[in-house]
Amino acid sequence: MLKRERVVLASLAGLALVATAAFLGLNLRGDLAFALELRGVRLLALVLVAVAVAASTVTFQTVTANRILTPAIMGLDALYAFGQTALVFGLGAYGFASLDPRLKFAGESTLMLVMALALFLPLLRARMDVTLMLLSGVVLGVLFRSLSALLIRLVDPTAFAAIQGASFASFNAVRSDLLAIAGVVTILAVAAIWRARHALDVLALGADPATGLGLDWRRSAVGLLALTALLVAVSTALVGPVVFLGLFVVAVAERLVDTRRHAVLLPAAALVGVVILVGGQALLQHGLGGEGALGIVVEFLGGVVFLALLISEARR
Amino acid sequence: MRAVRRASPAGLAGVALLLALASASLFVGAGHLSLARLTQDPAAWTLFAASRLPRTLAAILAGAGLAVAGLVMQTLARNRFVEPMTAGGGQSAALGVLAVTLLWPAASLPVKMAAASAAALAASSLFVAVAQRLPPTQPLLVPLFGLAYGAVLGSALTFLAWRTDLLQYVEIWINGDFSGVLRGRYELLWLAAAATALAWWAADRLTVLSLGRDASVGLGLDYAAMMRLGLVIVSVVSAITVTTVGMIPFVGLVAPNLVTRLVGDHLRRATPWAALAGASLTLGCDVLGRLLRHPYEAPVGTVLGVVGAAAFLWLLFGPRPARA
Amino acid sequence: MIRIENVSLTRGGARILDDVSLTLPKGGLTALIGPNGAGKSSLLSLIARLQPLQTGRISVDGLPVDGTPGRALAKTLAVLRQDPGVASRLRVRELVGFGRFPHSRGRLTPEDEAVVAATLDQFDLTPLEERFVETLSGGQRQRALIAMTVAQATDYLLLDEPLNNLDMRYARDLMRRLRALADAGRTIVAVLHDVNQAAAYADRIVALRDGRQVAMGAPAEIMTPEILDAVFGYRMRVVDLEGRPMALHHL
């Protein structure tokens, strides 16, 4: 690891610690133990989301050998939301509500895994033009989002809040009942990705060079895509869809460490994610006095980064 | 109307389809309505005249307007896969209304409409300016840029609305829905029809724009003026649609693409067809939304989100790969 | 030894390769020549298992390419396609280091580091080792990619149009390096566009046309107006220049 990379990683870790401290400590009032526990749970959720989004985005970008692609831009989270509503639709609202949330999560994740592989493997194997792939991903995202909205209407015609709630991630109200299972899934998936970090370096060269270097490209791509899908399921289940967060986090991290080596980029992206989510939430909650808006702000910034990347890649 | 007359059998079929959809629209809905009751029951007549007829007209006008606006936008951006609603036009129009509502709550409807049009004009001009600078070798980049640009403007809109507690209003603008259309609340859409007529009047010159700046100037056209006219048409239609019925996605994309596949890119020929197709598509989706979970309704924006996205994918991957 | 038996390939209804059988002995530099669309690149990528075999069999050093684990094959055979357009931000040293991936799975041992350093040196890349690949010129990038392939330290090297993007000087440099590698015992198969480069440096030439093998032999045997006509579809003069045949293909 280069010195510069070590310095960047260390400073990011420091920033993440500061953000965590601010999140936990600012404006503590009333029953300390209770407040800390509440904040601790939310902190854990934010960290999980940050790590899951960062790792899944880096992995997805590498497998597809493109820096503008992220699972969310390709509609994966919309796919998850669609799976969710499809389950509601299939089971009926009552049957759905009476299910154990962990069982639901498992069901939704499996559904998403299958759909994601069914959708993206052919796309990847066809090695189609990246812009076409991106565009179809974005449109697929719109399709699944609209389908979910439509299904919600069909299940519960008076629903209004549900649709609105689904259109932006809420970092304020996280699903604490899923925290344990989400934590386990994230740790396992991230560990598997970390183990494959050298293989990821090779995959980033593209399918042909990776095969030439002895990697079974297809098998690696399937495995890594499955891990990506799991991580997206985790983050979407915890806070809802985040389209541009991953792109934003990874773009910033890559700028900072100036390398695509995964042994450096993965931790850097995760740390940037923690700094942005935890720090941003602390700032909005205590400094700027608005807690629900982080999702919107991040989407805005991420969208701008996306446009910038798009134009700069096109100019090359 | 020579172009239409020459293709009269197909034209007749199209008009017949639209009429069939319109009569379906007039008699489908939460309240029961039939021809027999219409003549006997004054309440039924009120429902018909105050709600069903305006709703049907609104869907036709909005659909036709959006389709023609899409056609014009595709000509200006020289790209088949763009449309005003999702490429920032809709979102910026809503931003414009929101800004006026915040700064001058007592503003009259025309003022709000003007603000919406101005905002949409600014956003569309920026979009077309960027679109022209993107490399022509990658035509799909333009719609991709448009969708992301729309998403960014959309999140700015949501943020502003959320800070000012106006999220519910914005929700109405973002999600196109004809269920709230009543007599006296939709008539501005006739302005969109006027903009459509303007596009048809200028069709020849607008078509020349699709040859690009150099060729247009070479043919003696005032390129900048025609560009402005086209952008004004697109913006006014977007703004009026958003403020009266809300954002209706993909009509401006799907209808013109279907039409130009059949009759070609000349606006003189394609405009009436696009209007017809857009009106039928919008009306059909509105009726579908009313039928899916009768007596409840699914908003037309949602239905078109599904139908339009699916059609978009078909345009991208379907037979005869379209070259943008 | 590379053994190709009854290999055919169709893509989208078009026949790319039509029942090709040939055996390339171990050692030496083999040039694959032929007009556009002859199937040279396809044959190369089939040998390198970058595409699945449809019919027939191919083995490299006795290893069947469709049945051998990727890693084992990667220690036997290295391949470089036409500019794969490295998308990720990598330094030259890191790129060349990837050549060691089949040996150490990414964790470079001191031994690997030594191979990388030697290869960088061999290709005059040491002054550039800290540069990002995307900042290199076309020729430098091509050299770095070839260095990565060489650092894989395999007995067999497959190169698809390695002279692309190279000016005359670098093209000559590269051919000399390949010649030296072949003399040191490696087996090299390269798709070459320029028959004169093939004639000057290769030990044998395989000529393809329309998916079939048209001719195979030493440069002196292939470089005749008749055979070149059969391969490229037009007659060109072949002159003798200090004992080497040279085709005046541009006249």
Short mmCIF file of N, CA, C and O in Angstrom, two decimals, chain A residues 145-193:
data_model
loop_
_atom_site.label_atom_id
_atom_site.label_comp_id
_atom_site.label_asym_id
_atom_site.label_seq_id
_atom_site.Cartn_x
_atom_site.Cartn_y
_atom_site.Cartn_z
N ARG A 145 -40.38 0.52 -10.49
CA ARG A 145 -40.96 1.46 -9.53
C ARG A 145 -42.44 1.67 -9.84
O ARG A 145 -43.28 1.66 -8.95
N SER A 146 -42.75 1.87 -11.13
CA SER A 146 -44.15 2.09 -11.49
C SER A 146 -45.00 0.85 -11.21
O SER A 146 -46.13 0.95 -10.74
N LEU A 147 -44.41 -0.32 -11.52
CA LEU A 147 -45.14 -1.55 -11.25
C LEU A 147 -45.45 -1.68 -9.76
O LEU A 147 -46.57 -2.05 -9.38
N SER A 148 -44.46 -1.35 -8.92
CA SER A 148 -44.70 -1.42 -7.49
C SER A 148 -45.82 -0.48 -7.10
O SER A 148 -46.73 -0.84 -6.36
N ALA A 149 -45.74 0.76 -7.62
CA ALA A 149 -46.77 1.74 -7.29
C ALA A 149 -48.14 1.24 -7.72
O ALA A 149 -49.12 1.36 -6.99
N LEU A 150 -48.17 0.64 -8.89
CA LEU A 150 -49.44 0.14 -9.41
C LEU A 150 -49.96 -0.99 -8.53
O LEU A 150 -51.14 -1.04 -8.17
N LEU A 151 -49.06 -1.90 -8.17
CA LEU A 151 -49.47 -3.02 -7.33
C LEU A 151 -49.98 -2.53 -5.99
O LEU A 151 -50.98 -3.04 -5.46
N ILE A 152 -49.29 -1.52 -5.44
CA ILE A 152 -49.75 -0.97 -4.15
C ILE A 152 -51.18 -0.46 -4.29
O ILE A 152 -52.04 -0.71 -3.46
N ARG A 153 -51.41 0.23 -5.40
CA ARG A 153 -52.76 0.74 -5.65
C ARG A 153 -53.77 -0.39 -5.72
O ARG A 153 -54.90 -0.27 -5.28
N LEU A 154 -53.36 -1.50 -6.32
CA LEU A 154 -54.29 -2.61 -6.49
C LEU A 154 -54.57 -3.29 -5.16
O LEU A 154 -55.69 -3.72 -4.90
N VAL A 155 -53.52 -3.40 -4.33
CA VAL A 155 -53.72 -4.04 -3.03
C VAL A 155 -54.55 -3.15 -2.13
O VAL A 155 -55.52 -3.56 -1.51
N ASP A 156 -54.16 -1.88 -2.09
CA ASP A 156 -54.80 -0.96 -1.16
C ASP A 156 -55.05 0.36 -1.90
O ASP A 156 -54.18 1.22 -1.96
N PRO A 157 -56.23 0.47 -2.49
CA PRO A 157 -56.50 1.59 -3.39
C PRO A 157 -56.40 2.94 -2.71
O PRO A 157 -56.21 3.95 -3.38
N THR A 158 -56.51 2.98 -1.40
CA THR A 158 -56.45 4.28 -0.74
C THR A 158 -55.03 4.66 -0.38
O THR A 158 -54.78 5.71 0.18
N ALA A 159 -54.10 3.77 -0.70
CA ALA A 159 -52.72 4.03 -0.32
C ALA A 159 -52.21 5.29 -1.00
O ALA A 159 -52.38 5.49 -2.18
N PHE A 160 -51.60 6.12 -0.21
CA PHE A 160 -50.96 7.29 -0.78
C PHE A 160 -49.59 7.42 -0.12
O PHE A 160 -48.57 7.56 -0.76
N ALA A 161 -49.62 7.26 1.20
CA ALA A 161 -48.39 7.39 1.97
C ALA A 161 -47.37 6.35 1.55
O ALA A 161 -46.18 6.63 1.47
N ALA A 162 -47.86 5.16 1.23
CA ALA A 162 -46.94 4.07 0.92
C ALA A 162 -46.09 4.42 -0.30
O ALA A 162 -44.88 4.22 -0.32
N ILE A 163 -46.71 4.96 -1.32
CA ILE A 163 -45.99 5.30 -2.54
C ILE A 163 -44.99 6.40 -2.26
O ILE A 163 -43.83 6.34 -2.64
N GLN A 164 -45.48 7.40 -1.55
CA GLN A 164 -44.61 8.51 -1.24
C GLN A 164 -43.42 8.04 -0.43
O GLN A 164 -42.29 8.42 -0.68
N GLY A 165 -43.68 7.17 0.54
CA GLY A 165 -42.61 6.69 1.39
C GLY A 165 -41.58 5.91 0.59
O GLY A 165 -40.40 5.90 0.92
N ALA A 166 -42.02 5.28 -0.47
CA ALA A 166 -41.11 4.43 -1.22
C ALA A 166 -40.22 5.22 -2.16
O ALA A 166 -39.23 4.72 -2.64
N SER A 167 -40.58 6.49 -2.43
CA SER A 167 -39.82 7.19 -3.45
C SER A 167 -38.51 7.76 -2.92
O SER A 167 -37.62 8.07 -3.69
N PHE A 168 -38.37 7.91 -1.63
CA PHE A 168 -37.08 8.35 -1.12
C PHE A 168 -36.68 7.56 0.12
O PHE A 168 -37.53 7.20 0.93
N ALA A 169 -35.39 7.33 0.23
CA ALA A 169 -34.90 6.59 1.37
C ALA A 169 -35.09 7.42 2.63
O ALA A 169 -34.97 8.62 2.62
N SER A 170 -35.41 6.73 3.68
CA SER A 170 -35.52 7.42 4.95
C SER A 170 -34.42 6.90 5.87
O SER A 170 -34.42 5.73 6.23
N PHE A 171 -33.49 7.77 6.22
CA PHE A 171 -32.42 7.34 7.12
C PHE A 171 -32.81 7.60 8.56
O PHE A 171 -32.06 7.37 9.47
N ASN A 172 -34.01 8.15 8.72
CA ASN A 172 -34.45 8.52 10.04
C ASN A 172 -35.14 7.35 10.72
O ASN A 172 -34.88 7.02 11.87
N ALA A 173 -36.04 6.73 10.01
CA ALA A 173 -36.78 5.62 10.59
C ALA A 173 -36.28 4.33 9.96
O ALA A 173 -36.71 3.95 8.89
N VAL A 174 -35.32 3.70 10.62
CA VAL A 174 -34.79 2.46 10.06
C VAL A 174 -35.54 1.28 10.67
O VAL A 174 -36.14 1.38 11.73
N ARG A 175 -35.49 0.17 9.94
CA ARG A 175 -36.17 -1.02 10.41
C ARG A 175 -35.30 -1.76 11.40
O ARG A 175 -34.46 -2.56 11.03
N SER A 176 -35.49 -1.50 12.68
CA SER A 176 -34.59 -2.11 13.65
C SER A 176 -34.86 -3.60 13.81
O SER A 176 -33.97 -4.34 14.23
N ASP A 177 -36.06 -4.05 13.43
CA ASP A 177 -36.33 -5.47 13.60
C ASP A 177 -35.50 -6.34 12.66
O ASP A 177 -35.34 -7.52 12.89
N LEU A 178 -35.00 -5.72 11.60
CA LEU A 178 -34.21 -6.49 10.63
C LEU A 178 -32.71 -6.38 10.88
O LEU A 178 -31.91 -6.93 10.15
N LEU A 179 -32.36 -5.60 11.92
CA LEU A 179 -30.95 -5.26 12.10
C LEU A 179 -30.06 -6.49 12.23
O LEU A 179 -29.00 -6.56 11.61
N ALA A 180 -30.51 -7.45 13.03
CA ALA A 180 -29.65 -8.60 13.30
C ALA A 180 -29.37 -9.38 12.02
O ALA A 180 -28.21 -9.60 11.65
N ILE A 181 -30.43 -9.72 11.32
CA ILE A 181 -30.23 -10.54 10.11
C ILE A 181 -29.48 -9.73 9.05
O ILE A 181 -28.59 -10.24 8.36
N ALA A 182 -29.80 -8.43 8.96
CA ALA A 182 -29.09 -7.59 7.99
C ALA A 182 -27.61 -7.54 8.32
O ALA A 182 -26.76 -7.59 7.43
N GLY A 183 -27.31 -7.46 9.63
CA GLY A 183 -25.91 -7.42 10.04
C GLY A 183 -25.19 -8.69 9.63
O GLY A 183 -24.09 -8.64 9.06
N VAL A 184 -25.81 -9.83 9.89
CA VAL A 184 -25.17 -11.10 9.55
C VAL A 184 -24.93 -11.19 8.05
O VAL A 184 -23.83 -11.51 7.59
N VAL A 185 -25.98 -10.87 7.28
CA VAL A 185 -25.84 -10.95 5.82
C VAL A 185 -24.74 -10.04 5.33
O VAL A 185 -23.89 -10.42 4.51
N THR A 186 -24.72 -8.80 5.83
CA THR A 186 -23.71 -7.84 5.39
C THR A 186 -22.31 -8.35 5.70
O THR A 186 -21.42 -8.31 4.84
N ILE A 187 -22.13 -8.83 6.93
CA ILE A 187 -20.78 -9.27 7.32
C ILE A 187 -20.33 -10.42 6.43
O ILE A 187 -19.21 -10.42 5.90
N LEU A 188 -21.23 -11.39 6.22
CA LEU A 188 -20.85 -12.54 5.39
C LEU A 188 -20.53 -12.11 3.96
O LEU A 188 -19.50 -12.49 3.39
N ALA A 189 -21.42 -11.28 3.40
CA ALA A 189 -21.22 -10.89 2.00
C ALA A 189 -19.95 -10.06 1.85
O ALA A 189 -19.17 -10.26 0.92
N VAL A 190 -19.75 -9.11 2.77
CA VAL A 190 -18.57 -8.26 2.67
C VAL A 190 -17.30 -9.09 2.86
O VAL A 190 -16.29 -8.88 2.17
N ALA A 191 -17.37 -10.07 3.77
CA ALA A 191 -16.20 -10.93 3.96
C ALA A 191 -15.88 -11.68 2.67
O ALA A 191 -14.72 -11.79 2.26
N ALA A 192 -16.92 -12.18 2.01
CA ALA A 192 -16.68 -12.92 0.76
C ALA A 192 -16.08 -11.99 -0.30
O ALA A 192 -15.16 -12.38 -1.03
N ILE A 193 -16.59 -10.76 -0.36
CA ILE A 193 -16.05 -9.81 -1.35
C ILE A 193 -14.60 -9.48 -1.01
O ILE A 193 -13.74 -9.39 -1.88
#
